[in-house]
mmCIF file of C-alpha atoms in Angstrom:
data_model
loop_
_atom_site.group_PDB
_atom_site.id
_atom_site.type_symbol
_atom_site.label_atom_id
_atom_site.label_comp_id
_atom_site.label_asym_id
_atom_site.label_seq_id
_atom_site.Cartn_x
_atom_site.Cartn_y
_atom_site.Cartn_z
ATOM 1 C CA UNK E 1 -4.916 2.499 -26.702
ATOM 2 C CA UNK E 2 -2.179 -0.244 -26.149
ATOM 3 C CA UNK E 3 -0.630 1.618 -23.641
ATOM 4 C CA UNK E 4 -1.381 0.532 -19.739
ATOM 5 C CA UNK E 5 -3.939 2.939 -17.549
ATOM 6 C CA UNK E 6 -0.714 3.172 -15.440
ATOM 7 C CA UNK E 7 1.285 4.480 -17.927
ATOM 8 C CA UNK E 8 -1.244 6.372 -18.959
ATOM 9 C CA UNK E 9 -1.774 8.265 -15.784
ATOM 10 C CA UNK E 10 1.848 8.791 -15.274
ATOM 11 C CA UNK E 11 2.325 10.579 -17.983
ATOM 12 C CA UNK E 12 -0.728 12.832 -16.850
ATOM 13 C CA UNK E 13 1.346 13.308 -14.230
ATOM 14 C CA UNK E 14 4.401 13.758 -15.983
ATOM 15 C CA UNK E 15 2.927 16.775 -18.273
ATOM 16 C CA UNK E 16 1.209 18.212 -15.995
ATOM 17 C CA UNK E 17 4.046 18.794 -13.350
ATOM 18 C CA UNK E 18 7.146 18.291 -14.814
ATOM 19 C CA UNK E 19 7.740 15.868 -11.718
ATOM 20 C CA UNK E 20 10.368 14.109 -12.876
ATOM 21 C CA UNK E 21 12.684 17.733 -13.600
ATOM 22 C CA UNK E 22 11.448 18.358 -9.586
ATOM 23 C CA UNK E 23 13.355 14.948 -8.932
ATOM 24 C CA UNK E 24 16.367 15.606 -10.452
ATOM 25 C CA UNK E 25 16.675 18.984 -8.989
ATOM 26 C CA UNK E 26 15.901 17.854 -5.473
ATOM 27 C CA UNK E 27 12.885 20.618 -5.131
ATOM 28 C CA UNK E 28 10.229 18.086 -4.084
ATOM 29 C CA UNK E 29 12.455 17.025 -1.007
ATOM 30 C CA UNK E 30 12.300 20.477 0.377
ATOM 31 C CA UNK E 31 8.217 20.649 -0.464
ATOM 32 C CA UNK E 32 6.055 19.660 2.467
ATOM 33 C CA UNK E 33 2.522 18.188 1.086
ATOM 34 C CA UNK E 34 -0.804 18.837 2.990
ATOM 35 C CA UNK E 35 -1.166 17.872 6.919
ATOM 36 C CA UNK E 36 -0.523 14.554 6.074
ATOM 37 C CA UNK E 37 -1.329 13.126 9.562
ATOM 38 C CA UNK E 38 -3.729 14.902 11.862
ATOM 39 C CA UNK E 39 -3.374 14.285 15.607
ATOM 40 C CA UNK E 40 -4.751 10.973 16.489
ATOM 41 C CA UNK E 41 -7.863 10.798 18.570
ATOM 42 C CA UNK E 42 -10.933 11.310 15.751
ATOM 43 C CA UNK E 43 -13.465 8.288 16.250
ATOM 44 C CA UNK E 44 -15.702 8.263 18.878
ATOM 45 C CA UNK E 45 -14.289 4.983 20.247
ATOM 46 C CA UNK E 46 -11.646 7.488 21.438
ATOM 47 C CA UNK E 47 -13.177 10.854 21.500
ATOM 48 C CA UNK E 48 -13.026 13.346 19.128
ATOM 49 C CA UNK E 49 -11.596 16.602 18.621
ATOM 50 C CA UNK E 50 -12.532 19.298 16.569
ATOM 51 C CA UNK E 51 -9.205 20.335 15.133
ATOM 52 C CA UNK E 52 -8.157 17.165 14.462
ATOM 53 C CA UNK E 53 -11.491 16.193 12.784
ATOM 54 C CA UNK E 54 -11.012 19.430 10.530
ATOM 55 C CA UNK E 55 -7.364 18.734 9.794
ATOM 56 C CA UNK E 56 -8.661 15.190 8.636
ATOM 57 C CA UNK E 57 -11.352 16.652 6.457
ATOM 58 C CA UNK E 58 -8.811 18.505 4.731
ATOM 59 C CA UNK E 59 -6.410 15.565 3.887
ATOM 60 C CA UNK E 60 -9.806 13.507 2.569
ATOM 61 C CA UNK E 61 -10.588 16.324 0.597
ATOM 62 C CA UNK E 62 -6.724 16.673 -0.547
ATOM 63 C CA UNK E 63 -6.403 13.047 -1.915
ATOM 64 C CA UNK E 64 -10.388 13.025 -3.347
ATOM 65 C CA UNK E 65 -9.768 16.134 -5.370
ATOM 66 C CA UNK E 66 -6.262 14.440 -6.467
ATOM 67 C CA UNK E 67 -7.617 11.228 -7.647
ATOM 68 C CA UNK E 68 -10.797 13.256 -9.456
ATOM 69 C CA UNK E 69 -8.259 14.806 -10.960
ATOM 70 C CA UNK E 70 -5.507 12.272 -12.230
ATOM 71 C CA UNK E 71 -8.524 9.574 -12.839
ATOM 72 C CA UNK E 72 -9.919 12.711 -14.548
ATOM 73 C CA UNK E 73 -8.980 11.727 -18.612
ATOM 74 C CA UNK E 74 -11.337 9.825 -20.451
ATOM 75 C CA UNK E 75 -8.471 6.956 -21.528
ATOM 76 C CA UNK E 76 -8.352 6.248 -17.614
ATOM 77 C CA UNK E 77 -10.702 2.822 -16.685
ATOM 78 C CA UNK E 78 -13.769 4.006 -14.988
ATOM 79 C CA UNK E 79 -14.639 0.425 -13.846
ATOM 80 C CA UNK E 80 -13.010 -2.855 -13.196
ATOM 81 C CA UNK E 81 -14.166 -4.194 -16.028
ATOM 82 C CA UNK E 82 -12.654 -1.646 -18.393
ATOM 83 C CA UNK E 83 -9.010 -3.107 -17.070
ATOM 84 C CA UNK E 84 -6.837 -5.056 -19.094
ATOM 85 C CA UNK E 85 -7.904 -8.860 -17.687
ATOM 86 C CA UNK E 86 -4.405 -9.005 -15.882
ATOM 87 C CA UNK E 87 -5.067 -5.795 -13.580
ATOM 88 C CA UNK E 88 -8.864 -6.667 -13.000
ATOM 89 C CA UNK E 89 -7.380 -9.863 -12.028
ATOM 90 C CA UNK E 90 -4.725 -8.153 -9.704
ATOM 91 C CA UNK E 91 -7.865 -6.378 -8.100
ATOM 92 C CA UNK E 92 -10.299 -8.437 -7.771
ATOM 93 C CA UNK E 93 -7.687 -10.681 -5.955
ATOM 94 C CA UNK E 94 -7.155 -7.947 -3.830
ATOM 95 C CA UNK E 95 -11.149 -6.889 -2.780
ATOM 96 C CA UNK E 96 -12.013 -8.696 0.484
ATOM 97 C CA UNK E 97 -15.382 -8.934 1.134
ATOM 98 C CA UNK E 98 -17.844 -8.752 4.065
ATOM 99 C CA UNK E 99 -21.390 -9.264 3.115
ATOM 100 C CA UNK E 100 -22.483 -9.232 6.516
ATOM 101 C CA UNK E 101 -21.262 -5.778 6.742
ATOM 102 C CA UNK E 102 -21.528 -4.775 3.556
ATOM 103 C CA UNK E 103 -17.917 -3.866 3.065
ATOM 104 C CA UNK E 104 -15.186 -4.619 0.775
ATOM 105 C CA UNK E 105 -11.682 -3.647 1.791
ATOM 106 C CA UNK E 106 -8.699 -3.726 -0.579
ATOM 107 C CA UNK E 107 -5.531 -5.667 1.485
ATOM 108 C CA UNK E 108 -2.011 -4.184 0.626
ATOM 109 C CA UNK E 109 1.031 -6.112 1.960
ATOM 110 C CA UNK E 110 3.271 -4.261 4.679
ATOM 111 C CA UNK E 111 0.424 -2.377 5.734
ATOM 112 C CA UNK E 112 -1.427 -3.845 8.257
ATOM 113 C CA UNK E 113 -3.407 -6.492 6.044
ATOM 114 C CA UNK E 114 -3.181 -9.153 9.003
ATOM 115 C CA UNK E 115 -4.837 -7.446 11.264
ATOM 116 C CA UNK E 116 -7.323 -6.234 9.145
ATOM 117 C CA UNK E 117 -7.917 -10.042 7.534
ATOM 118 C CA UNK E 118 -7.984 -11.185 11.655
ATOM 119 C CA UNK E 119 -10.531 -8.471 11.987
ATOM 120 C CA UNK E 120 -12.592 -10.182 9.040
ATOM 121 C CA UNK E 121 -12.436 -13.178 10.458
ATOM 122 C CA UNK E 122 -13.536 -12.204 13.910
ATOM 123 C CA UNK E 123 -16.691 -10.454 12.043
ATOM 124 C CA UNK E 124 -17.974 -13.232 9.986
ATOM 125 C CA UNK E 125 -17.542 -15.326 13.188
ATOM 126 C CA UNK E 126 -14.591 -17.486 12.149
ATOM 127 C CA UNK E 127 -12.164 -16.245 14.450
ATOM 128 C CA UNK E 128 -13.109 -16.265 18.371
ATOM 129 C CA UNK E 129 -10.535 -12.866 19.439
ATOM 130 C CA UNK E 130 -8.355 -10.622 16.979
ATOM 131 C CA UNK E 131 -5.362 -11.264 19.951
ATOM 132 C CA UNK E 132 -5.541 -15.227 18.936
ATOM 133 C CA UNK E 133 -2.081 -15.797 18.256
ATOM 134 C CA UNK E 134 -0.622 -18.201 15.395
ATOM 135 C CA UNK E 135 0.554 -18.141 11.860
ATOM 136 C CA UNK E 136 -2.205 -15.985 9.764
ATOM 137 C CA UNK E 137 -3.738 -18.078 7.262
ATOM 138 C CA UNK E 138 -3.949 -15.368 3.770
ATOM 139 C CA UNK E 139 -6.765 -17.630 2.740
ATOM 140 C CA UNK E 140 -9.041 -19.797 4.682
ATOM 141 C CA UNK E 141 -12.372 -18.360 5.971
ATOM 142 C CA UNK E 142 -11.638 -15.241 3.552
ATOM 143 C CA UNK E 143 -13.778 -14.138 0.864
ATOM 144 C CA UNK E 144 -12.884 -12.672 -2.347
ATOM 145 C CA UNK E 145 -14.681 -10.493 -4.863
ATOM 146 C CA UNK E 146 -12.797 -12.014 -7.471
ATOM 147 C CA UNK E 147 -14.046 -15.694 -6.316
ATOM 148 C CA UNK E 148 -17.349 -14.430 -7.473
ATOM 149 C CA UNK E 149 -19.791 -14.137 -10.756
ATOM 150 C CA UNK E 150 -19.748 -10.811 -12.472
ATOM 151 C CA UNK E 151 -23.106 -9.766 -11.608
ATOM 152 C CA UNK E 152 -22.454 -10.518 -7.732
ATOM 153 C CA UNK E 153 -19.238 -8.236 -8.054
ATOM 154 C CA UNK E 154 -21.047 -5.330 -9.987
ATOM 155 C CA UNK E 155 -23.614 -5.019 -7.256
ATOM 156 C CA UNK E 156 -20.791 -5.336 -4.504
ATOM 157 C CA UNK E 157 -18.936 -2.528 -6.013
ATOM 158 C CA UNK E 158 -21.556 -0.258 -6.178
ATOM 159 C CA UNK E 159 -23.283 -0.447 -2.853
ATOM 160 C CA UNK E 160 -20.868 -1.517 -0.540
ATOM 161 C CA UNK E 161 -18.522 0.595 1.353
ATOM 162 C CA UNK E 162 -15.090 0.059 -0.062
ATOM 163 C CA UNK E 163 -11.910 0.975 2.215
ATOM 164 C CA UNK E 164 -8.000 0.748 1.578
ATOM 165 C CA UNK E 165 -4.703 1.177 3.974
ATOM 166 C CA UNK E 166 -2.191 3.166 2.404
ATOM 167 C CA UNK E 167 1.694 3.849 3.249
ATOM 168 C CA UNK E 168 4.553 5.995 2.719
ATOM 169 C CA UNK E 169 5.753 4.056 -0.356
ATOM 170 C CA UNK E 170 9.815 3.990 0.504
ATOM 171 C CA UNK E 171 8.935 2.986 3.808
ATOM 172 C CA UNK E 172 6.605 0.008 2.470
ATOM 173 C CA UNK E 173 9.374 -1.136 0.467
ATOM 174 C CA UNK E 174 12.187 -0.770 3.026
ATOM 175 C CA UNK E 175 9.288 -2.857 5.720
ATOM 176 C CA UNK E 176 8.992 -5.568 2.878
ATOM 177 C CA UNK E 177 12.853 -6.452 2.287
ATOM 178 C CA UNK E 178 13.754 -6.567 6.313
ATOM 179 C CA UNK E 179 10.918 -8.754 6.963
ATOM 180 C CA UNK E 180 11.273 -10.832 3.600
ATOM 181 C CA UNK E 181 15.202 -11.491 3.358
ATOM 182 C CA UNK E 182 15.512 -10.749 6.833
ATOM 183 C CA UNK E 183 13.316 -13.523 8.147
ATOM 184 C CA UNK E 184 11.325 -15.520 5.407
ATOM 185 C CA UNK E 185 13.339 -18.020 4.256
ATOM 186 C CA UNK E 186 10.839 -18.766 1.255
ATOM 187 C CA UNK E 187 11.698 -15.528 0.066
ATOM 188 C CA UNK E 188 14.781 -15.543 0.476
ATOM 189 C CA UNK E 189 15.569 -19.179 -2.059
ATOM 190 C CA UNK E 190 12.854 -18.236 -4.197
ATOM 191 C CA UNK E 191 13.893 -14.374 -4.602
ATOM 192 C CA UNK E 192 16.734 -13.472 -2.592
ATOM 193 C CA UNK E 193 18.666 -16.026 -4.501
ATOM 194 C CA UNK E 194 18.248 -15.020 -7.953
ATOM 195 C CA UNK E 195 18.605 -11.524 -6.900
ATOM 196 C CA UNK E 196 22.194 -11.918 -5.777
ATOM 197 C CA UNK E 197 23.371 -13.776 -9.011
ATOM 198 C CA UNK E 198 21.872 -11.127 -11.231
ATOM 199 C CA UNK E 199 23.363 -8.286 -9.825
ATOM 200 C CA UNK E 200 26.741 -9.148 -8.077
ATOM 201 C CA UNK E 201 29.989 -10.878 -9.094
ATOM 202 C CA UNK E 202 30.438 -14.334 -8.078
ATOM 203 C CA UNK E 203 26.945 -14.121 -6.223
ATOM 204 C CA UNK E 204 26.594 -17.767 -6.947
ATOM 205 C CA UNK E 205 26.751 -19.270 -3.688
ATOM 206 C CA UNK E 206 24.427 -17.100 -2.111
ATOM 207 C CA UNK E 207 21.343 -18.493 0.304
ATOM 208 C CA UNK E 208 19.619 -15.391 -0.487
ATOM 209 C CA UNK E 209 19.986 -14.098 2.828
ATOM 210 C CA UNK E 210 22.384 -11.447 2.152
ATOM 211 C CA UNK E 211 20.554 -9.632 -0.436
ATOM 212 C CA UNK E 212 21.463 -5.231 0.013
ATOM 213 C CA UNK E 213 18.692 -2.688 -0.107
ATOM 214 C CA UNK E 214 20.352 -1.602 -3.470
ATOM 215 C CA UNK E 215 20.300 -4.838 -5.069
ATOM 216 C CA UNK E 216 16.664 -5.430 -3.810
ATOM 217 C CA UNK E 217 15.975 -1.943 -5.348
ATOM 218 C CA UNK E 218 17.597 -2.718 -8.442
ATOM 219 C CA UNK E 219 15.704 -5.866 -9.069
ATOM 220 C CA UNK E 220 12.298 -3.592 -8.394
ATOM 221 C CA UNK E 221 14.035 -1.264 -11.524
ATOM 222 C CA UNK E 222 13.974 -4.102 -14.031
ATOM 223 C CA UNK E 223 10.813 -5.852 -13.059
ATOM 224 C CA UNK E 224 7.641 -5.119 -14.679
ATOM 225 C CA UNK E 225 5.409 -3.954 -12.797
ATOM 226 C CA UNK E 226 2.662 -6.131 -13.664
ATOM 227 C CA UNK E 227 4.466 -8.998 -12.511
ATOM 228 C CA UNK E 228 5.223 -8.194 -9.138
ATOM 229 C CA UNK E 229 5.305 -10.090 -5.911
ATOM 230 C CA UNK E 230 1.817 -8.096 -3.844
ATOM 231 C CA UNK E 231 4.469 -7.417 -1.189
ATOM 232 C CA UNK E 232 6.491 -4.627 -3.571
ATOM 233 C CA UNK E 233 3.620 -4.395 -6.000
ATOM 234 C CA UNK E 234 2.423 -0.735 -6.288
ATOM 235 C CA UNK E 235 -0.210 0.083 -4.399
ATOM 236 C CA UNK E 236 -2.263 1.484 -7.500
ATOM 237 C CA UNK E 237 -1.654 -1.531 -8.975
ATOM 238 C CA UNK E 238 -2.932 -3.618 -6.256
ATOM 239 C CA UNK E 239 -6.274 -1.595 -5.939
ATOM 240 C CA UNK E 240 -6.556 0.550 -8.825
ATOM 241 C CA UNK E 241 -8.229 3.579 -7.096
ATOM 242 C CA UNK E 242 -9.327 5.246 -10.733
ATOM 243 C CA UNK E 243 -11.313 1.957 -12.010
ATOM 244 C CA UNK E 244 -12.634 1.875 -7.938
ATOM 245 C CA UNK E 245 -14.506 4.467 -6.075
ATOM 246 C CA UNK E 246 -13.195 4.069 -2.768
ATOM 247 C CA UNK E 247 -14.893 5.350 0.165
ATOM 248 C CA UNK E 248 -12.456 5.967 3.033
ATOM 249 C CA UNK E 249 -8.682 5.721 2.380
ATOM 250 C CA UNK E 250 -6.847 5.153 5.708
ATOM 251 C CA UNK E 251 -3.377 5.591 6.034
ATOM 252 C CA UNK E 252 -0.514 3.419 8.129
ATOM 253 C CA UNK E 253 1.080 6.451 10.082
ATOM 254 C CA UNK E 254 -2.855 6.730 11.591
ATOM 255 C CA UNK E 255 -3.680 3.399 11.788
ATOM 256 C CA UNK E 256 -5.459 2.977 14.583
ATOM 257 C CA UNK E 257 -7.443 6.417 14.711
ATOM 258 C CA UNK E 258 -8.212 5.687 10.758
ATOM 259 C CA UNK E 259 -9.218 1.814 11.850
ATOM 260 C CA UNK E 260 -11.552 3.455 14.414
ATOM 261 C CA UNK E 261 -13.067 5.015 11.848
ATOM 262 C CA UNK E 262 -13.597 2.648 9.256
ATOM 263 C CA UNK E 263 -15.233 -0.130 12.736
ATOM 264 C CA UNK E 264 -17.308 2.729 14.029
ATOM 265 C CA UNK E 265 -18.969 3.337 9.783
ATOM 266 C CA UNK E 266 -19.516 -0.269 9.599
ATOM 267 C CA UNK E 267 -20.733 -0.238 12.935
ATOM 268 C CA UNK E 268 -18.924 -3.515 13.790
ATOM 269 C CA UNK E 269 -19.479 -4.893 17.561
ATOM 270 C CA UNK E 270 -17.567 -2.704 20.405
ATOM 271 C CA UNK E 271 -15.460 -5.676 21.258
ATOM 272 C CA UNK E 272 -14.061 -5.815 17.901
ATOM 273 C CA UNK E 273 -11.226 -3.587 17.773
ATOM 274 C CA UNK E 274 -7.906 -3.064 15.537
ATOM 275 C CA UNK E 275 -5.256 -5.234 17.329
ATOM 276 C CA UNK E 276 -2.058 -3.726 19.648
ATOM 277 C CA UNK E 277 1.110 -3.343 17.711
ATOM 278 C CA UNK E 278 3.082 -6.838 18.540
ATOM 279 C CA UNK E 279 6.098 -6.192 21.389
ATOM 280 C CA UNK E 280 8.800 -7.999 19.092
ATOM 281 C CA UNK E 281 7.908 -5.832 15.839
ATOM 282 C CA UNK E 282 10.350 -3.605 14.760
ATOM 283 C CA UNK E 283 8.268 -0.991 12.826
ATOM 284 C CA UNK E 284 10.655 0.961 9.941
ATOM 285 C CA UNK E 285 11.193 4.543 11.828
ATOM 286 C CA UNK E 286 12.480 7.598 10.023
ATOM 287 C CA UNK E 287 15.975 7.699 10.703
ATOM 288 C CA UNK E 288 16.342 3.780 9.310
ATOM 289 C CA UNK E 289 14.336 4.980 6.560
ATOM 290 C CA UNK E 290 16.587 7.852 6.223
ATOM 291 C CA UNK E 291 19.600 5.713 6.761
ATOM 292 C CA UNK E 292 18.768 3.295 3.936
ATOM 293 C CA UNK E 293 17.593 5.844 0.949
ATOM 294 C CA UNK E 294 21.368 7.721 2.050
ATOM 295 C CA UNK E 295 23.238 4.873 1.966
ATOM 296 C CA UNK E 296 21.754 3.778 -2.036
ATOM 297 C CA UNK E 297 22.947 5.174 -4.702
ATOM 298 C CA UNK E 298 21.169 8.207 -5.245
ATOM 299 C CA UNK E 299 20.751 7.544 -9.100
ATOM 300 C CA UNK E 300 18.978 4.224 -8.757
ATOM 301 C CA UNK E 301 16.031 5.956 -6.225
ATOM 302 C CA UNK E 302 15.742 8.164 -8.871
ATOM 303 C CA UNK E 303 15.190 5.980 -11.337
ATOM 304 C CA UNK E 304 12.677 3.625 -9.703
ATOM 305 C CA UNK E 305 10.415 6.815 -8.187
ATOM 306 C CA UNK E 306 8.540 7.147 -11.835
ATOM 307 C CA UNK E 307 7.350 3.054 -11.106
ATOM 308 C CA UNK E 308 5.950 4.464 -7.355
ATOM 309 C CA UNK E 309 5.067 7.635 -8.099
ATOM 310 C CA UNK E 310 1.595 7.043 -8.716
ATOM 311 C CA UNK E 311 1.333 6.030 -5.097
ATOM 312 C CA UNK E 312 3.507 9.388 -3.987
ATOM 313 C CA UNK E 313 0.947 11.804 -5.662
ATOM 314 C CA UNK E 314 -2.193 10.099 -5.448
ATOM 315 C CA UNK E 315 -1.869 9.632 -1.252
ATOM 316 C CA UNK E 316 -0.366 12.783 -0.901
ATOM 317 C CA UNK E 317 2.837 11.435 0.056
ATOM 318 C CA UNK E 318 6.079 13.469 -0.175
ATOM 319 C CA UNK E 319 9.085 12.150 -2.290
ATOM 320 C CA UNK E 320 12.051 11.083 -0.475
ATOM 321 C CA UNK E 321 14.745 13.443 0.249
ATOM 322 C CA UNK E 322 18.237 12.361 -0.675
ATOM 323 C CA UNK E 323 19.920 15.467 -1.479
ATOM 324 C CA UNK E 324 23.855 15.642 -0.339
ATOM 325 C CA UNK E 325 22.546 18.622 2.181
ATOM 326 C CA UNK E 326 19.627 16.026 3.923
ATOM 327 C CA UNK E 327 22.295 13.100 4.441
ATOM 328 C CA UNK E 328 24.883 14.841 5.469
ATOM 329 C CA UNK E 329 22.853 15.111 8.607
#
C-alpha cells in the first residue's frame, strides 16, 4: 500500500514480461511494435482513406487494450482522487479545460503543448489567429481543472472528452535538453549549473551551458521522479492515463492528421486549425536521435529505461536500440 501506482504498475510490467532481461539482451531493439504511425491523411479536413483509417483503428485498439490491461490490477488508482495528493496535484495541473467545447486536454512539454494552448486560446476567443506570433504565455487566459472545486472536476472528468499528445520518449528527452541548455538561459543557471558540478571534475565554473546528453541523463537517473521539471517528467506521470479515461490519444510523429481529428470531434470552427511547423525549428530526426543514444554510455540508457518505461509500453513505443551491431552503422 505505501508503494507509488507507478511503481506499482512497473512491476506489473516487470513480471509479466521480463522486460528488463529483454533490455539487457538487446531483443526489444530488434522487435518492431504495432503500425505505430499510419499514413497521414485520416480526418475529413484532409480526406480520408480507408487503409489508413483501418491501420489507425488498429493502433487505438493496440494502446486501449494495453492500458486495460496494465491499469488492469485492483492496487492501480481508478480515479484522480484515489492518487497520492502529490500526483493528483501533478494532474490536475496538467488537465486544460474547454467548457465551451466540452473538452479537457492533458499538455505534455516537448510535444506540441503551444500550439495546442494557442489553439485554446483562439477557441475561448482570447486569441484573434493561432499564427499570432510572440512569446506563449503557459498561463494567462488558460483554464485549469485543478483551479477548480471537486465537484466541478468530477463532472468534467466524466462527461467531457479528454485528449493527450504523446511522443517517442528518448526523442522527448533528447527535444527537451537542446532546446533547454541549448537556448533557455533560465534553465541553464537554474539546472544546467548544478548539473555540471554534480557530475564532472572541476565543473565549478560552469554557466550551465555546456551541460552533455550523458550528464543531463545522469541527473534524470538520480532524480525522483515525482519531483521532476514537466519538461523531462514522465508522461504517465504528467497525465496518469490509469486514474484517467482518456478518449483519443494522439501521437507527435502524426500530429497534424491526429490534431485533425481531435478539431473535427470537437467540432471546433473550420478556421481553427493546428498551426504550420515554425521555419527556424529544428525538430529531433532519427539519425540525431540515433547519434545521441550511440554516443552515451550504453549502461546509463539502460539504467534510466525502467523510470520511462511506462511511457514505452503503454504508447506502444519501441525501446531504443543501442546494440554495438545498430551503432556501428
Amino acid at each position: 500500500a505505501a508503494l507509488l501506482p507507478s511503481m506499482l504498475m512497473f512491476g506489473v510490467i516487470l513480471a509479466s514480461s521480463g522486460l528488463l532481461l529483454m533490455i539487457e539482451r538487446g531483443i526489444l531493439a530488434q522487435v518492431g511494435p504495432p503500425p505505430l504511425h499510419p499514413p497521414a491523411g485520416l480526418s475529413r479536413r484532409d480526406g480520408r482513406d480507408s487503409t489508413a483509417e483501418l491501420e489507425l483503428e488498429v493502433l487505438r485498439d493496440t494502446r486501449n487494450r494495453t492500458i486495460r490491461a496494465l491499469c488492469g490490477p485492483r492496487s492501480m488508482p481508478r480515479s484522480v482522487w484515489e492518487l497520492p495528493p502529490g500526483q493528483r496535484r501533478t494532474v490536475l495541473r496538467h488537465l486544460l479545460v474547454s467548457d465551451k467545447y466540452r473538452f479537457l486536454y492533458c499538455y505534455v512539454p516537448k510535444v506540441a503543448c503551444s500550439n495546442w494552448k494557442r489553439i485554446l486560446k483562439v477557441l475561448e476567443g482570447a486569441l484573434e489567429s493561432v499564427d499570432v506570433r510572440g512569446k506563449m504565455d503557459h498561463k494567462s487566459d488558460l483554464v485549469f481543472l485543478g483551479d477548480m472545486k471537486p465537484e466541478e472536476i468530477s463532472y468534467r472528468l466524466k462527461h467531457y472528452y479528454k485528449f493527450i499528445f504523446v511522443r517517442n520518449p528518448m526523442e522527448r528527452l533528447l527535444s527537451a535538453y537542446r532546446n533547454k541548455f541549448g537556448e533557455i538561459k533560465e534553465y541553464q543557471q537554474k539546472y544546467g549549473v548544478e548539473i555540471v558540478r554534480r557530475y564532472r571534475k572541476n565543473g565549478g565554473n560552469s554557466a550551465g551551458d555546456d551541460v552533455s546528453f550523458s550528464e543531463f541523463l545522469q541527473y534524470l537517473l538520480d532524480e525522483d521522479v515525482e519531483r521532476m521539471n514537466e519538461h523531462w517528467m514522465p508522461i504517465y506521470n504528467l497525465c496518469q492515463p490509469c486514474a484517467v479515461s482518456y478518449d483519443f490519444i494522439g501521437s507527435y510523429e502524426r500530429l497534424h492528421a491526429d490534431a485533425n481529428h481531435v478539431l473535427e470531434h470537437i467540432q471546433a470552427p473550420s478556421f481553427v486549425r493546428f498551426p504550420e511547423r515554425q521555419a527556424w525549428y529544428k525538430p529531433v530526426t532519427a539519425e540525431t536521435l540515433h547519434y545521441y543514444l550511440c554516443n552515451t554510455p550504453r549502461r546509463l540508457i539502460k539504467e534510466l529505461l525502467p523510470k520511462y518505461i511506462l511511457d514505452f509500453s503503454l504508447f506502444a513505443y519501441p525501446l531504443p536500440n543501442i546494440t554495438s551491431q545498430f551503432c556501428r552503422q
